[in-house]
Tab-separated table of C-alpha atoms in Angstrom:
chain	number	residue	atom	x	y	z
A	577	MET	CA	22.158	-38.007	0.505
A	578	ALA	CA	23.722	-34.780	-0.608
A	579	ARG	CA	22.717	-31.409	1.533
A	580	ASN	CA	20.321	-28.794	-0.132
A	581	PRO	CA	21.381	-25.409	0.284
A	582	LYS	CA	19.535	-22.804	2.494
A	583	ILE	CA	18.796	-18.969	0.742
A	584	THR	CA	17.478	-16.197	3.027
A	585	PHE	CA	16.170	-13.171	1.748
A	586	ILE	CA	15.982	-10.191	3.897
A	587	GLY	CA	13.669	-7.595	2.955
A	588	ALA	CA	11.644	-10.453	1.500
A	589	GLY	CA	8.400	-8.090	1.521
A	590	SER	CA	9.362	-7.029	-2.295
A	591	THR	CA	8.035	-9.578	-3.486
A	592	VAL	CA	7.479	-9.361	-6.789
A	593	PHE	CA	11.556	-8.923	-6.889
A	594	MET	CA	11.725	-12.044	-4.615
A	595	LYS	CA	9.239	-13.962	-6.407
A	596	ASN	CA	11.847	-13.711	-9.854
A	597	ILE	CA	15.013	-14.818	-7.854
A	598	VAL	CA	13.116	-17.681	-6.281
A	599	GLY	CA	11.423	-18.606	-9.669
A	600	ASP	CA	14.706	-18.781	-11.101
A	601	VAL	CA	16.202	-21.217	-8.172
A	602	LEU	CA	13.495	-23.588	-8.159
A	603	GLN	CA	13.962	-24.005	-11.765
A	604	ARG	CA	17.598	-25.397	-11.383
A	605	PRO	CA	17.814	-28.766	-10.615
A	606	SER	CA	20.667	-28.063	-8.048
A	607	LEU	CA	18.702	-25.553	-6.308
A	608	SER	CA	15.182	-27.212	-6.473
A	609	GLY	CA	15.280	-28.519	-2.772
A	610	ALA	CA	16.448	-25.634	-1.449
A	611	THR	CA	15.273	-24.346	1.644
A	612	ILE	CA	13.968	-20.233	1.485
A	613	ALA	CA	13.840	-18.334	4.683
A	614	LEU	CA	11.878	-14.865	4.440
A	615	MET	CA	12.707	-12.505	6.436
A	616	ASP	CA	11.395	-9.057	6.402
A	617	ILE	CA	9.925	-6.434	9.258
A	618	ASN	CA	6.539	-6.106	7.689
A	619	PRO	CA	4.089	-8.994	8.710
A	620	GLN	CA	1.671	-8.480	6.175
A	621	ARG	CA	4.384	-8.399	3.157
A	622	LEU	CA	6.377	-11.068	4.791
A	623	GLU	CA	3.247	-13.402	5.009
A	624	GLU	CA	2.280	-12.163	0.765
A	625	SER	CA	5.594	-13.244	0.178
A	626	ALA	CA	5.521	-16.719	1.890
A	627	ILE	CA	2.202	-17.228	0.305
A	628	VAL	CA	3.894	-16.694	-3.495
A	629	VAL	CA	6.703	-18.746	-2.746
A	630	ASN	CA	4.249	-21.677	-1.076
A	631	LYS	CA	2.305	-21.218	-4.565
A	632	LEU	CA	5.741	-21.732	-6.631
A	633	ILE	CA	6.965	-24.718	-5.087
A	634	ALA	CA	3.604	-26.089	-5.699
A	635	THR	CA	3.263	-25.085	-9.201
A	636	LEU	CA	6.502	-26.390	-9.972
A	637	GLY	CA	6.528	-29.669	-8.243
A	638	VAL	CA	9.779	-29.083	-6.423
A	639	LYS	CA	10.861	-30.191	-3.071
A	640	ALA	CA	11.679	-26.858	-1.481
A	641	LYS	CA	10.774	-25.576	1.919
A	642	THR	CA	9.787	-22.046	3.173
A	643	GLU	CA	10.183	-20.511	6.342
A	644	THR	CA	9.096	-16.863	7.283
A	645	HIS	CA	11.216	-14.658	10.224
A	646	SER	CA	11.108	-11.694	11.361
A	647	ASP	CA	13.934	-12.180	13.472
A	648	GLN	CA	16.937	-11.523	10.938
A	649	ARG	CA	20.191	-13.699	12.835
A	650	LYS	CA	17.404	-16.165	13.045
A	651	ALA	CA	16.963	-16.442	9.225
A	652	LEU	CA	20.517	-16.304	8.657
A	653	ALA	CA	21.313	-19.006	10.934
A	654	GLY	CA	23.691	-21.779	8.832
A	655	ALA	CA	22.550	-19.556	5.162
A	656	ASP	CA	24.490	-20.342	2.304
A	657	PHE	CA	23.305	-17.366	0.009
A	658	VAL	CA	21.760	-14.272	1.484
A	659	VAL	CA	19.794	-11.992	-0.931
A	660	VAL	CA	19.387	-8.620	0.394
A	661	ALA	CA	16.827	-6.356	-1.229
A	662	PHE	CA	15.461	-3.554	0.905
A	663	GLN	CA	15.084	0.512	0.877
A	664	ILE	CA	15.485	1.775	4.544
A	665	GLY	CA	12.463	4.482	4.616
A	666	GLY	CA	10.946	3.602	1.655
A	667	TYR	CA	8.851	5.759	-0.859
A	668	GLU	CA	7.087	7.865	1.954
A	669	PRO	CA	9.209	9.405	3.888
A	670	CYS	CA	12.475	8.928	2.667
A	671	THR	CA	12.603	8.824	-1.166
A	672	VAL	CA	9.860	12.452	-1.104
A	673	THR	CA	12.010	13.907	1.182
A	674	ASP	CA	14.948	13.162	-1.300
A	675	PHE	CA	13.015	15.038	-3.993
A	676	GLU	CA	10.866	17.787	-2.387
A	677	VAL	CA	13.948	18.748	-0.106
A	678	PRO	CA	16.353	19.898	-3.238
A	679	LYS	CA	13.412	20.885	-4.904
A	680	LYS	CA	13.337	24.277	-2.738
A	681	TYR	CA	16.671	25.041	-3.950
A	682	GLY	CA	16.095	24.540	-7.952
A	683	LEU	CA	17.716	21.306	-7.802
A	684	ARG	CA	15.688	18.863	-10.034
A	685	GLN	CA	16.939	14.779	-9.678
A	686	THR	CA	15.260	11.674	-11.665
A	687	ILE	CA	15.667	8.547	-9.771
A	688	ALA	CA	18.005	9.676	-7.070
A	689	ASP	CA	18.917	6.183	-5.612
A	690	THR	CA	22.702	5.975	-6.642
A	691	LEU	CA	24.642	9.619	-6.960
A	692	GLY	CA	23.541	13.212	-6.131
A	693	VAL	CA	21.851	14.144	-2.686
A	694	GLY	CA	19.406	11.516	-2.430
A	695	GLY	CA	22.056	8.913	-3.591
A	696	ILE	CA	24.485	10.294	-0.261
A	697	MET	CA	21.278	10.245	1.488
A	698	ARG	CA	20.008	7.128	0.861
A	699	GLY	CA	23.913	5.503	1.374
A	700	LEU	CA	23.798	7.092	4.895
A	701	ARG	CA	20.475	5.344	5.337
A	702	THR	CA	21.343	1.769	4.470
A	703	VAL	CA	24.731	1.183	5.005
A	704	PRO	CA	24.149	0.908	8.851
A	705	HIS	CA	21.252	-1.595	7.909
A	706	LEU	CA	23.794	-3.650	5.449
A	707	TRP	CA	26.634	-3.429	8.226
A	708	LYS	CA	23.877	-5.077	10.263
A	709	VAL	CA	23.586	-7.925	7.968
A	710	CYS	CA	27.304	-8.073	7.722
A	711	GLU	CA	27.604	-8.658	11.921
A	712	ASP	CA	24.561	-10.947	11.892
A	713	MET	CA	26.526	-13.255	8.910
A	714	LEU	CA	29.620	-13.130	10.506
A	715	ALA	CA	28.094	-14.531	13.625
A	716	VAL	CA	25.607	-17.258	12.126
A	717	CYS	CA	27.011	-17.777	8.729
A	718	PRO	CA	29.978	-16.809	7.859
A	719	ASP	CA	30.885	-18.337	4.953
A	720	ALA	CA	27.668	-17.540	3.060
A	721	ILE	CA	27.421	-15.289	0.371
A	722	MET	CA	26.047	-12.226	-0.143
A	723	LEU	CA	23.870	-11.274	-2.962
A	724	GLN	CA	23.016	-7.159	-2.749
A	725	TYR	CA	20.517	-5.750	-4.595
A	726	VAL	CA	20.272	-2.507	-2.802
A	727	ASN	CA	20.857	0.891	-3.795
A	728	PRO	CA	23.182	3.030	-4.028
A	729	MET	CA	24.562	0.020	-5.043
A	730	ALA	CA	28.592	1.313	-5.354
A	731	ILE	CA	28.128	3.462	-1.731
A	732	ASN	CA	26.908	-0.059	-0.322
A	733	THR	CA	29.183	-2.368	-1.861
A	734	TRP	CA	32.536	0.153	-1.075
A	735	ALA	CA	31.458	0.859	2.702
A	736	ILE	CA	30.996	-3.323	3.289
A	737	ALA	CA	33.854	-4.248	1.971
A	738	GLU	CA	35.960	-1.283	4.062
A	739	LYS	CA	34.292	-2.760	7.420
A	740	TYR	CA	33.590	-6.009	6.954
A	741	PRO	CA	36.222	-7.127	4.347
A	742	GLU	CA	35.947	-10.781	5.472
A	743	ILE	CA	31.948	-10.698	3.983
A	744	ARG	CA	31.852	-12.625	0.959
A	745	GLN	CA	29.467	-10.056	-1.180
A	746	VAL	CA	28.795	-9.239	-4.296
A	747	GLY	CA	26.374	-6.056	-6.110
A	748	LEU	CA	24.212	-6.968	-8.464
A	749	CYS	CA	22.555	-4.974	-10.952
A	750	HIS	CA	20.973	-5.967	-14.577
A	751	SER	CA	21.473	-2.759	-16.419
A	752	VAL	CA	24.688	-4.721	-18.132
A	753	GLN	CA	22.843	-7.567	-19.576
A	754	GLY	CA	19.574	-5.187	-19.881
A	755	THR	CA	21.127	-2.636	-22.012
A	756	ALA	CA	22.590	-5.158	-24.094
A	757	MET	CA	19.595	-6.470	-25.301
A	758	GLU	CA	17.779	-2.917	-26.035
A	759	LEU	CA	21.103	-2.330	-27.742
A	760	ALA	CA	20.247	-5.756	-30.096
A	761	GLU	CA	16.740	-4.595	-30.481
A	762	ASP	CA	17.576	-1.101	-31.792
A	763	LEU	CA	19.486	-2.328	-34.583
A	764	ASP	CA	16.855	-5.182	-35.157
A	765	LEU	CA	19.941	-7.858	-33.810
A	766	PRO	CA	19.342	-10.917	-32.092
A	767	TYR	CA	20.463	-11.092	-28.470
A	768	GLU	CA	21.929	-14.549	-28.955
A	769	GLU	CA	24.646	-13.060	-31.560
A	770	ILE	CA	25.690	-10.091	-29.679
A	771	ARG	CA	29.299	-10.285	-27.585
A	772	TYR	CA	29.737	-7.577	-25.258
A	773	ARG	CA	32.615	-6.607	-22.852
A	774	SER	CA	31.511	-4.176	-19.798
A	775	ALA	CA	33.651	-2.321	-17.324
A	776	GLY	CA	33.002	0.593	-14.738
A	777	ILE	CA	31.102	1.392	-11.421
A	778	ASN	CA	27.567	0.378	-11.315
A	779	HIS	CA	25.473	2.697	-13.363
A	780	MET	CA	28.299	3.877	-14.989
A	781	ALA	CA	30.171	1.226	-16.620
A	782	PHE	CA	30.720	0.919	-20.348
A	783	TYR	CA	30.608	-1.465	-23.426
A	784	LEU	CA	34.341	-1.505	-24.182
A	785	LYS	CA	33.384	-3.607	-26.846
A	786	PHE	CA	30.060	-4.267	-28.448
A	787	GLU	CA	30.025	-6.820	-31.602
A	788	HIS	CA	27.811	-8.808	-33.864
A	789	ARG	CA	28.719	-12.096	-34.414
A	790	GLN	CA	28.888	-13.365	-38.093
A	791	PRO	CA	28.340	-16.193	-40.529
A	792	ASP	CA	32.323	-17.345	-40.360
A	793	GLY	CA	32.672	-16.699	-36.773
A	794	SER	CA	34.333	-13.626	-36.676
A	795	TYR	CA	32.772	-10.533	-34.894
A	796	ARG	CA	32.164	-7.012	-35.944
A	797	ASP	CA	32.258	-3.732	-33.896
A	798	LEU	CA	28.684	-2.580	-33.798
A	799	TYR	CA	29.299	0.967	-32.102
A	800	PRO	CA	29.595	2.598	-36.082
A	801	ASP	CA	25.904	1.199	-36.894
A	802	LEU	CA	24.672	3.130	-33.003
A	803	VAL	CA	26.193	6.102	-34.261
A	804	ARG	CA	24.395	6.112	-37.539
A	805	ALA	CA	21.242	5.003	-36.353
A	806	TYR	CA	20.969	7.890	-33.621
A	807	ARG	CA	21.736	10.404	-36.557
A	808	GLU	CA	19.630	9.093	-39.067
A	809	GLY	CA	16.732	8.802	-36.188
A	810	ARG	CA	16.475	4.668	-35.838
A	811	ALA	CA	17.721	4.855	-32.542
A	812	PRO	CA	16.364	4.839	-29.811
A	813	LYS	CA	13.198	2.588	-30.419
A	814	PRO	CA	10.644	3.150	-27.816
A	815	GLY	CA	10.903	1.318	-24.780
A	816	TRP	CA	8.993	0.344	-22.017
A	817	ASN	CA	8.396	3.533	-20.866
A	818	PRO	CA	7.133	6.361	-22.744
A	819	ARG	CA	8.532	8.797	-20.470
A	820	CYS	CA	11.903	8.014	-21.147
A	821	PRO	CA	13.174	7.856	-24.565
A	822	ASN	CA	16.846	7.311	-23.505
A	823	LYS	CA	18.291	10.005	-25.751
A	824	VAL	CA	21.117	11.074	-23.187
A	825	ARG	CA	22.860	7.671	-23.267
A	826	TYR	CA	22.994	7.796	-27.259
A	827	GLU	CA	24.070	11.823	-27.164
A	828	MET	CA	27.204	10.722	-24.633
A	829	LEU	CA	27.933	7.652	-27.556
A	830	THR	CA	28.548	10.217	-29.793
A	831	ARG	CA	30.924	12.267	-27.490
A	832	LEU	CA	32.715	9.441	-25.507
A	833	GLY	CA	32.554	6.954	-28.589
A	834	TYR	CA	30.816	4.549	-26.115
A	835	PHE	CA	27.594	3.297	-24.717
A	836	VAL	CA	26.847	3.156	-20.856
A	837	THR	CA	24.983	0.312	-19.631
A	838	GLU	CA	22.226	2.263	-16.750
A	839	SER	CA	19.658	4.096	-18.512
A	840	SER	CA	19.167	7.495	-19.728
A	841	GLU	CA	17.434	8.889	-16.766
A	842	HIS	CA	20.010	7.522	-14.653
A	843	PHE	CA	22.415	9.228	-16.523
A	844	ALA	CA	21.248	12.634	-16.603
A	845	GLU	CA	21.544	12.907	-12.834
A	846	TYR	CA	25.360	11.596	-12.644
A	847	THR	CA	26.609	14.474	-15.149
A	848	PRO	CA	26.376	18.320	-15.221
A	849	TYR	CA	25.059	18.683	-18.524
A	850	PHE	CA	20.969	17.709	-19.066
A	851	ILE	CA	19.154	19.170	-16.443
A	852	LYS	CA	20.125	22.528	-15.760
A	853	ASP	CA	17.922	25.484	-14.097
A	854	GLY	CA	16.277	27.805	-16.584
A	855	ARG	CA	17.008	25.439	-19.726
A	856	PRO	CA	14.175	23.772	-20.857
A	857	ASP	CA	15.104	23.192	-23.972
A	858	LEU	CA	17.494	20.381	-22.974
A	859	ILE	CA	14.908	18.489	-20.828
A	860	GLU	CA	12.618	18.664	-23.761
A	861	LYS	CA	15.279	17.659	-26.352
A	862	TYR	CA	16.592	14.751	-24.391
A	863	GLY	CA	13.382	13.958	-23.062
A	864	ILE	CA	14.604	13.821	-19.056
A	865	PRO	CA	11.973	12.878	-17.267
A	866	LEU	CA	11.951	14.728	-13.780
A	867	ASP	CA	10.716	13.176	-10.574
A	868	GLU	CA	10.730	9.541	-12.564
A	869	TYR	CA	11.414	7.439	-9.546
A	870	PRO	CA	8.337	8.917	-7.357
A	871	LYS	CA	6.306	8.344	-10.694
A	872	ARG	CA	7.367	4.989	-10.376
A	873	CYS	CA	6.755	4.300	-7.469
A	874	ILE	CA	3.071	5.303	-6.770
A	875	GLU	CA	2.757	3.226	-10.134
A	876	GLN	CA	4.558	0.647	-8.178
A	877	ILE	CA	2.268	0.466	-5.153
A	878	GLU	CA	-1.359	0.763	-6.914
A	879	ARG	CA	-0.004	-2.439	-9.229
A	880	TRP	CA	1.356	-4.293	-6.272
A	881	LYS	CA	-2.416	-3.596	-4.422
A	882	GLY	CA	-4.102	-5.979	-7.351
A	883	GLN	CA	-1.522	-7.979	-8.056
A	884	ALA	CA	-1.051	-9.483	-4.231
A	885	GLU	CA	-4.422	-9.965	-4.519
A	886	ALA	CA	-4.254	-12.074	-8.070
A	887	TYR	CA	-1.429	-13.799	-5.590
A	888	ARG	CA	-3.610	-14.663	-3.047
A	889	SER	CA	-6.605	-16.261	-4.949
A	890	ALA	CA	-4.507	-17.655	-7.918
A	891	ASP	CA	-3.966	-21.709	-7.254
A	892	ARG	CA	-0.980	-21.556	-9.743
A	893	ILE	CA	1.712	-19.081	-10.329
A	894	GLU	CA	3.565	-19.899	-13.233
A	895	VAL	CA	7.232	-18.573	-13.838
A	896	GLU	CA	9.748	-17.649	-16.434
A	897	GLN	CA	12.923	-17.009	-15.956
A	898	SER	CA	14.170	-13.686	-15.432
A	899	ARG	CA	17.171	-11.098	-16.349
A	900	GLU	CA	18.824	-11.743	-12.733
A	901	TYR	CA	22.259	-12.927	-12.277
A	902	ALA	CA	21.374	-14.631	-8.611
A	903	SER	CA	20.397	-18.469	-9.708
A	904	SER	CA	23.338	-18.366	-12.047
A	905	ILE	CA	25.800	-17.855	-9.072
A	906	MET	CA	24.285	-20.097	-6.542
A	907	ASN	CA	23.878	-22.706	-9.024
A	908	SER	CA	28.006	-22.463	-9.791
A	909	VAL	CA	28.718	-21.854	-6.768
A	910	TRP	CA	26.974	-25.332	-5.406
A	911	THR	CA	27.444	-27.291	-8.358
A	912	GLY	CA	30.863	-25.832	-9.671
A	913	GLU	CA	29.621	-25.507	-13.270
A	914	PRO	CA	31.008	-22.185	-14.159
A	915	SER	CA	29.625	-19.147	-15.573
A	916	VAL	CA	30.452	-15.648	-16.232
A	917	ILE	CA	28.483	-12.617	-14.247
A	918	TYR	CA	28.965	-8.704	-14.004
A	919	GLY	CA	29.295	-8.230	-10.624
A	920	ASN	CA	30.117	-5.149	-8.233
A	921	VAL	CA	32.866	-5.601	-5.787
A	922	ARG	CA	36.287	-4.298	-4.349
A	923	ASN	CA	38.417	-3.157	-7.238
A	924	ASN	CA	41.458	-4.534	-6.201
A	925	GLY	CA	43.402	-3.885	-9.325
A	926	CYS	CA	40.942	-5.172	-11.481
A	927	ILE	CA	40.344	-1.801	-13.293
A	928	THR	CA	43.819	-0.462	-13.089
A	929	SER	CA	42.969	3.004	-13.852
A	930	LEU	CA	40.337	3.235	-10.994
A	931	PRO	CA	41.411	3.756	-7.232
A	932	ARG	CA	42.126	-0.004	-5.947
A	933	ASP	CA	39.509	0.285	-2.932
A	934	CYS	CA	36.344	1.315	-5.096
A	935	ALA	CA	33.045	-0.698	-6.218
A	936	ALA	CA	34.273	-1.703	-9.552
A	937	GLU	CA	31.571	-3.695	-11.831
A	938	VAL	CA	33.705	-6.171	-14.191
A	939	PRO	CA	33.025	-9.501	-15.877
A	940	CYS	CA	33.405	-12.423	-12.762
A	941	LEU	CA	34.078	-15.809	-13.194
A	942	VAL	CA	31.565	-18.230	-10.742
A	943	ASP	CA	32.266	-21.672	-9.538
A	944	ALA	CA	32.631	-23.763	-6.481
A	945	SER	CA	35.180	-21.195	-5.065
A	946	GLY	CA	33.214	-18.280	-5.507
A	947	ILE	CA	32.940	-15.044	-6.903
A	948	GLN	CA	36.349	-14.157	-9.123
A	949	PRO	CA	36.262	-10.639	-10.755
A	950	THR	CA	38.668	-10.569	-13.904
A	951	TYR	CA	40.990	-8.480	-14.670
A	952	ILE	CA	40.663	-5.163	-17.176
A	953	GLY	CA	43.266	-2.994	-17.172
A	954	ASP	CA	42.963	0.663	-17.688
A	955	LEU	CA	39.920	2.037	-19.160
A	956	PRO	CA	40.144	4.373	-22.243
A	957	PRO	CA	41.011	8.002	-20.328
A	958	GLN	CA	37.815	9.935	-20.943
A	959	LEU	CA	35.742	7.080	-19.417
A	960	THR	CA	38.070	6.959	-16.185
A	961	ALA	CA	37.738	10.640	-16.091
A	962	LEU	CA	33.574	11.032	-16.365
A	963	ILE	CA	33.844	7.760	-13.784
A	964	ARG	CA	35.952	9.422	-11.094
A	965	THR	CA	33.913	12.294	-10.726
A	966	ASN	CA	31.235	9.812	-9.415
A	967	ILE	CA	34.001	8.238	-7.103
A	968	ASN	CA	34.850	10.790	-5.439
A	969	VAL	CA	31.069	11.141	-3.682
A	970	GLN	CA	31.056	7.375	-3.420
A	971	GLU	CA	34.492	7.615	-1.376
A	972	LEU	CA	33.349	10.489	0.830
A	973	THR	CA	29.913	9.394	1.851
A	974	VAL	CA	31.669	5.669	2.488
A	975	ARG	CA	34.561	7.972	4.833
A	976	ALA	CA	31.732	9.527	6.508
A	977	LEU	CA	29.993	6.221	7.089
A	978	MET	CA	33.363	4.874	8.553
A	979	THR	CA	34.542	8.096	10.525
A	980	GLU	CA	31.226	9.101	11.399
A	981	ASN	CA	32.186	12.568	10.632
A	982	ARG	CA	29.418	14.706	9.327
A	983	GLU	CA	31.845	17.164	7.330
A	984	HIS	CA	32.441	14.587	4.830
A	985	ILE	CA	28.661	14.504	4.164
A	986	TYR	CA	29.145	17.960	2.896
A	987	HIS	CA	32.179	17.408	1.070
A	988	ALA	CA	30.194	14.619	-0.929
A	989	ALA	CA	27.648	17.081	-1.843
A	990	MET	CA	29.834	19.327	-3.068
A	991	MET	CA	31.410	17.302	-5.308
A	992	ASP	CA	28.490	15.923	-6.678
A	993	PRO	CA	28.723	16.783	-10.679
A	994	HIS	CA	25.141	17.729	-10.983
A	995	THR	CA	24.742	19.487	-7.704
A	996	ALA	CA	27.718	21.475	-8.062
A	997	ALA	CA	26.712	22.520	-11.411
A	998	GLU	CA	23.293	23.790	-10.122
A	999	LEU	CA	24.566	24.910	-6.459
A	1000	ASP	CA	26.320	27.236	-4.763
A	1001	LEU	CA	28.623	26.487	-1.842
A	1002	ASP	CA	26.360	28.168	0.983
A	1003	GLN	CA	23.145	26.717	-0.664
A	1004	ILE	CA	24.583	23.510	-0.999
A	1005	TRP	CA	25.577	23.373	3.146
A	1006	SER	CA	21.876	24.871	3.919
A	1007	LEU	CA	20.241	22.082	1.783
A	1008	VAL	CA	22.645	19.102	3.241
A	1009	ASP	CA	21.692	20.661	6.878
A	1010	ASP	CA	17.757	20.747	5.900
A	1011	LEU	CA	18.411	16.877	4.278
A	1012	LEU	CA	19.833	16.009	7.472
A	1013	ALA	CA	16.853	17.328	9.515
A	1014	ALA	CA	14.270	16.206	7.652
A	1015	HIS	CA	15.236	12.670	7.614
A	1016	GLY	CA	15.887	13.000	11.486
A	1017	ASP	CA	15.696	9.349	12.831
A	1018	TRP	CA	16.279	7.380	9.573
A	1019	LEU	CA	19.908	8.359	9.799
A	1020	PRO	CA	22.513	6.675	12.029
A	1021	GLY	CA	22.710	8.940	15.054
A	1022	TRP	CA	26.176	10.743	14.425
A	1023	ALA	CA	24.606	12.210	11.225
A	1024	ARG	CA	21.208	13.420	12.401
A	1025	VAL	CA	22.010	16.872	14.394
A	1026	ALA	CA	22.515	19.158	11.047
A	1027	ARG	CA	25.323	21.580	11.856
A	1028	LYS	CA	24.834	25.485	10.786
A	1029	THR	CA	27.937	26.648	9.018
A	1030	GLU	CA	29.211	30.466	8.661
A	1031	ALA	CA	30.793	31.036	5.415
A	1032	ALA	CA	34.182	31.781	6.340
């Protein structure tokens, strides 16, 4: 009799996200008998997640089993797939710190989870915990594939590849397929008729091709239509969040000739052009939602209270297919049936104009051999140049983590496009000191004591 896979969730208390992935998994015949091992450090969230999974199993009438663990290594023992989704330090205190301390310096952010001083700090908090997962995987499930859904994705993926190159890992994000759906809607075209190819780094990948299938089977370039729709005010259409009108990306399309895969609110803080102290006209013109992530956290926490109660009392939990790649990857590895996903992996020459050791986001073929990135070649030079400004920050953060050299934290902040556009060197050094002090024990030991620097 064929063996069923074991799928371990580290950070299973992210219940809504976990529910989407488990719902996808259990609807695939090859995975419907899986053992779902849930691990979280919060007993209440772990219990809520177990209730949800058991009700999903009952609703779908499948033979899957559930386990709950507070011990990470026990949860990982014998796993075939490891899904990681946690936020070290949570909304409070760490996200609040990442926003409030920079504000004292006049440095404002929108999301602060990927780049900038917020992304750097989140990387310093997060990577040591991901490394611990890797260490445990090597001990009890060395052949498992890690599906990593944690921000800052590029820093995390790079740091794992650097310290634990033998771990089979992929960083996953839904921005590539999600944005393609948004653009299809902006042009009133069915998403099924769109063909695209995207490459870059997480949250700064670009559609190198974005095309529409014609009745005769040929494909038409949609970039002229997107530019025209923006110029004529027909795009972007209102999206799911009225605070985020998505104008930044369309503006960048008119400057670069390519559309970026991550949202305008993210992109505004990866570049030096949009958030400037004393320039409320820019915030107004492009609809930039400052402090957007804390607002979402508060809304999410509020929404979850009602949601948890509803799940607890529901007899059935209905599921729809989500946009996440996880179940598709598991199905392809388990059955050998090939699929193509967009994943974050060590570049290794896939994108020849970017460093070999950076984390690149490229199309990957998935089959019984695992996740195989595809070759892209050189990106257009203007895209390479912009992406490199973000890679500088990621590289220095990873270097700080690998060498435990606190100096590189300051260097990373100094190279950040948005931070450097707003603050001088003394302010940057002082801000990093303040952030390191404020985060305290959330950081690894070597980073905890902020050093004071005299200007040379």
